[in-house]
Short mmCIF file of C-alpha atoms in Angstrom, two decimals:
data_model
loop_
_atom_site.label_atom_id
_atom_site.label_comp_id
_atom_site.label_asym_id
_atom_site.label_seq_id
_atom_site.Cartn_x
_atom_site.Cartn_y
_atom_site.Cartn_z
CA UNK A 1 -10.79 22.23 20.36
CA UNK A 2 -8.21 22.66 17.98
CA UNK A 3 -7.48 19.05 17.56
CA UNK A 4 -11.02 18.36 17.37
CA UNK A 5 -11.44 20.88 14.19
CA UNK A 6 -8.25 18.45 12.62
CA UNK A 7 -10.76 15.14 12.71
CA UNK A 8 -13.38 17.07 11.76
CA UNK A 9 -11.38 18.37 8.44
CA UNK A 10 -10.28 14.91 8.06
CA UNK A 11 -13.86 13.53 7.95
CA UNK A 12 -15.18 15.62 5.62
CA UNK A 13 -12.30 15.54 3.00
CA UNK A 14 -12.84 11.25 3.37
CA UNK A 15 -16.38 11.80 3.01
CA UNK A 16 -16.08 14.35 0.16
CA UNK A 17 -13.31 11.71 -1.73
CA UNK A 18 -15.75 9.03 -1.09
CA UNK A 19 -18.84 11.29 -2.17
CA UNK A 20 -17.32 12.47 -5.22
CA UNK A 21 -16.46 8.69 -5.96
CA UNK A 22 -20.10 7.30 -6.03
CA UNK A 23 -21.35 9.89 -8.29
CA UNK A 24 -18.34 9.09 -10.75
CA UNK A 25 -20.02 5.45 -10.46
CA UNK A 26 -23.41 6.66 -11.06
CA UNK A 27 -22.41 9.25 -13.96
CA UNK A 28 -23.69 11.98 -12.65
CA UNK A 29 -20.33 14.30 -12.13
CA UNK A 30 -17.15 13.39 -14.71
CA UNK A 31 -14.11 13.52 -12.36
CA UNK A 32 -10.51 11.46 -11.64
CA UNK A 33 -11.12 11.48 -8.14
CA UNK A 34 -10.18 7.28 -7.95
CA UNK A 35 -7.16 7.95 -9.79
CA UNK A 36 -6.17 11.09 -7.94
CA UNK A 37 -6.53 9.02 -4.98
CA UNK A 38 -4.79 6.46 -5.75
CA UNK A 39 -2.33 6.86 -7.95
CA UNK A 40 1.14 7.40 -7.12
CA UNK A 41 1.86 11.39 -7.54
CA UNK A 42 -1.29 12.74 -6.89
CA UNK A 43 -1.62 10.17 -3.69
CA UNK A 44 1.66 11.38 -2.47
CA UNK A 45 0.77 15.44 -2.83
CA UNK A 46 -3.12 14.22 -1.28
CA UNK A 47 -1.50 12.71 1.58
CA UNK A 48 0.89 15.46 2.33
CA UNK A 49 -1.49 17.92 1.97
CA UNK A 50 -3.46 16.13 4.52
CA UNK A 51 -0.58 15.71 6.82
CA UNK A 52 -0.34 19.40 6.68
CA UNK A 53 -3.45 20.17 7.91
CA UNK A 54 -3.80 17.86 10.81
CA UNK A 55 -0.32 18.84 11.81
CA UNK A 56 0.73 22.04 10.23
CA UNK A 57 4.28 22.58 11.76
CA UNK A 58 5.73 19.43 9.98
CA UNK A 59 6.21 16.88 12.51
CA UNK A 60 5.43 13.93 13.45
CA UNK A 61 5.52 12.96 17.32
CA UNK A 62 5.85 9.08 16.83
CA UNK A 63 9.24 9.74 14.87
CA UNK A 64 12.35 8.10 15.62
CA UNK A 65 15.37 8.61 13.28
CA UNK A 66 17.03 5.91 12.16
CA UNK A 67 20.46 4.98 11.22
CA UNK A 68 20.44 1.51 9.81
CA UNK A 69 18.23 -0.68 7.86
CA UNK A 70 14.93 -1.37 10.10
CA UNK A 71 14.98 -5.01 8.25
CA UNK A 72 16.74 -7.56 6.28
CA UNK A 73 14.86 -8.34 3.48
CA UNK A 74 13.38 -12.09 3.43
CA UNK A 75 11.22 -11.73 -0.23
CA UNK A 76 14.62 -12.12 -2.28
CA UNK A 77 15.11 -15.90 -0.23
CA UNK A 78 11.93 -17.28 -2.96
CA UNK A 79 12.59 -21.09 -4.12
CA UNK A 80 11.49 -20.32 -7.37
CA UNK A 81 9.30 -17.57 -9.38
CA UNK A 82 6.81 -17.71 -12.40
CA UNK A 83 4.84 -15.42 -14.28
CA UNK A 84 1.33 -15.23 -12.97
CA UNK A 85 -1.71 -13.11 -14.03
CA UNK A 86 -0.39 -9.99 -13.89
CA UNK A 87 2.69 -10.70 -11.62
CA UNK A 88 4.64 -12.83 -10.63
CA UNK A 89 3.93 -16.25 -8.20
CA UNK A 90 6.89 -17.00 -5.64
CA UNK A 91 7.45 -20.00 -3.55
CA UNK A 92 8.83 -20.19 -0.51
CA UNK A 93 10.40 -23.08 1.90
CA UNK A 94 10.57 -21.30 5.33
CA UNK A 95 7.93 -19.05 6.39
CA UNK A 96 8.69 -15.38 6.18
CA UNK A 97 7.55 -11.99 7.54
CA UNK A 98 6.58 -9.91 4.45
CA UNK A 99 7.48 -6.46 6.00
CA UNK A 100 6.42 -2.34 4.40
CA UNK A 101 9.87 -1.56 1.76
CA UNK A 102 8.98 2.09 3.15
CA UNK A 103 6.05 4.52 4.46
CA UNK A 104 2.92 3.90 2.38
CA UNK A 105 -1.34 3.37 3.12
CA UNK A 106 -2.99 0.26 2.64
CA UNK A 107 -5.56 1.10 0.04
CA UNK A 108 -6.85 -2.66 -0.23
CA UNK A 109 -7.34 -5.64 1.95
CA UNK A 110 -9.95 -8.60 1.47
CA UNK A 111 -10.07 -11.95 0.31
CA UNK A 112 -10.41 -11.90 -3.88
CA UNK A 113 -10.89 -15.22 -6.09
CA UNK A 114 -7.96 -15.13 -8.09
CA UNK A 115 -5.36 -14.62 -5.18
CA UNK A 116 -7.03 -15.48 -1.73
CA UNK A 117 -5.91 -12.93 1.25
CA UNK A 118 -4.78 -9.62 -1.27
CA UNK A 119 -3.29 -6.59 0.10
CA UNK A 120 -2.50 -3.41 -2.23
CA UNK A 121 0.00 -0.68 -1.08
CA UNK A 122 1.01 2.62 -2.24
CA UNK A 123 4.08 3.24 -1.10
CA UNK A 124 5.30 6.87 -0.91
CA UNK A 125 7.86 6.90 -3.93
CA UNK A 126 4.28 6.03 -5.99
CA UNK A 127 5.35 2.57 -6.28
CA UNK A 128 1.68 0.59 -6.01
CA UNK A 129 2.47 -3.10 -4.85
CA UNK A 130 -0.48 -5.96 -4.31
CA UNK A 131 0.82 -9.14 -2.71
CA UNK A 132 -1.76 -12.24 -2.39
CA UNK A 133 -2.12 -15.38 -0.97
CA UNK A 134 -1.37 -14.66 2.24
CA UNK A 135 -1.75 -15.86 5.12
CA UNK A 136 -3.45 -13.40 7.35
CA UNK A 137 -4.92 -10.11 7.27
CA UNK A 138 -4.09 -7.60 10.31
CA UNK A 139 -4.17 -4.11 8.82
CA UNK A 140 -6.97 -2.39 8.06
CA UNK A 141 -7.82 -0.41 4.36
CA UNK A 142 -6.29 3.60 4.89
CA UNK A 143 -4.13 2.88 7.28
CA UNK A 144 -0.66 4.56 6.86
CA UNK A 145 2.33 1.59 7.50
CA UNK A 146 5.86 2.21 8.47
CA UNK A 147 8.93 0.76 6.75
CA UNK A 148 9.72 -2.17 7.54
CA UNK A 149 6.77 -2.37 10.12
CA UNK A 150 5.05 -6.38 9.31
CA UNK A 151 2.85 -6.41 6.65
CA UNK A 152 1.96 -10.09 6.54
CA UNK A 153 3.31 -13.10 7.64
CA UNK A 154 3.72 -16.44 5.53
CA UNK A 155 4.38 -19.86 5.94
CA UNK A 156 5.87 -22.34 3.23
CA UNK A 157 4.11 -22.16 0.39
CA UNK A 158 3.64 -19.05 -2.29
CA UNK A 159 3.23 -15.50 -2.83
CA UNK A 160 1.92 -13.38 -5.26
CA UNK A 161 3.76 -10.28 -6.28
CA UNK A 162 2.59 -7.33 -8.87
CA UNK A 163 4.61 -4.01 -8.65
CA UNK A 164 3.13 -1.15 -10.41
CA UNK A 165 6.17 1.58 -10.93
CA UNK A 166 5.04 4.65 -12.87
CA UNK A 167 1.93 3.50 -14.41
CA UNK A 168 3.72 0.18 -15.89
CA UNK A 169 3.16 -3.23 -14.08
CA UNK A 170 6.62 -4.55 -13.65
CA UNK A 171 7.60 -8.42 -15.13
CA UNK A 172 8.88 -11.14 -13.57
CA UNK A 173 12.57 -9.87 -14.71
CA UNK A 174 12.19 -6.91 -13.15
CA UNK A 175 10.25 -8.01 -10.05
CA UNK A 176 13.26 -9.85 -9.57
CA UNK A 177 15.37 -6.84 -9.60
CA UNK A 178 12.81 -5.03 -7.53
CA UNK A 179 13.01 -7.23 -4.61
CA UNK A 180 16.79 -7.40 -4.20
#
């Protein structure tokens, strides 16, 4: 019963978010509830206020503590990188996994015009990253991720990068930087 009242709780603070949303659409109620959502900060307190309800002593039963890096990093191997819309466009000669750089949700996946497959992450130091053209899409939209848990995979060709750090979308300088 008890876990039952959790998904219940759960439902109806989605459906309030996503109630609250469509009426900010329509104009008929003034809130930030999309940038509360998802925005790094007030995503962060959201989602551990939510992670306190459904499990109010703190844990987590999945856990495993770690010691070492889950990953070695293959985004820093690109061939070469260029400014592109509001990122940066990195090529590749081997194919790559593109793995999580730490715990985050998926707030986006889908197919846009401009960058093909497109997957957006807030990660949980607020950090909001979109990579596109990929290759395939496995994860859903709202579904927590696991660092260094596979993202994406790619094969030779490109990727598109935009990091979003504090409300400023990073350049292709400090992409660079970001990635290492």
């Amino acid at each position: 019963m008890k876990n039952k009242m959790k998904w219940i709780m759960a439902f109806l603070i989605t459906f309030s978010v996503v109630a609250i949303s469509l009426f900010e659409k329509n104009g008929m109620m003034q809130t930030n509830i999309k940038e509360i959502t998802s925005s790094g900060e007030d995503f962060v307190m959201l989602r551990n206020w939510t992670k306190g309800l459904l499990n109010p002593d703190g844990t987590t039963p999945d856990s495993i503590t770690v010691t070492a890096p889950l990953y070695e990093g293959k985004l820093a191997t690109f061939s070469t990188m260029q400014p592109f819309s509001n990122g940066s466009l990195l090529s590749y000669k081997e194919n790559i996994s593109i793995r999580a750089r730490q715990d985050g949700l998926v707030i986006f996946t889908g197919h846009t015009q401009s960058l093909g497959k497109t997957m957006t992450i807030i990660y949980e130091n607020g950090e909001n990253v979109t990579y596109g053209f990929l290759d395939e899409l496995t994860i859903l939209p709202y579904t927590s991720i696991k660092e260094g848990e596979t993202i994406s995979n790619l094969t030779t060709g490109r990727l598109y990068l935009q990091v979003e750090k504090k409300g400023t979308i990073l350049d292709s300088t400090a992409i660079k930087e970001w990635i290492k």
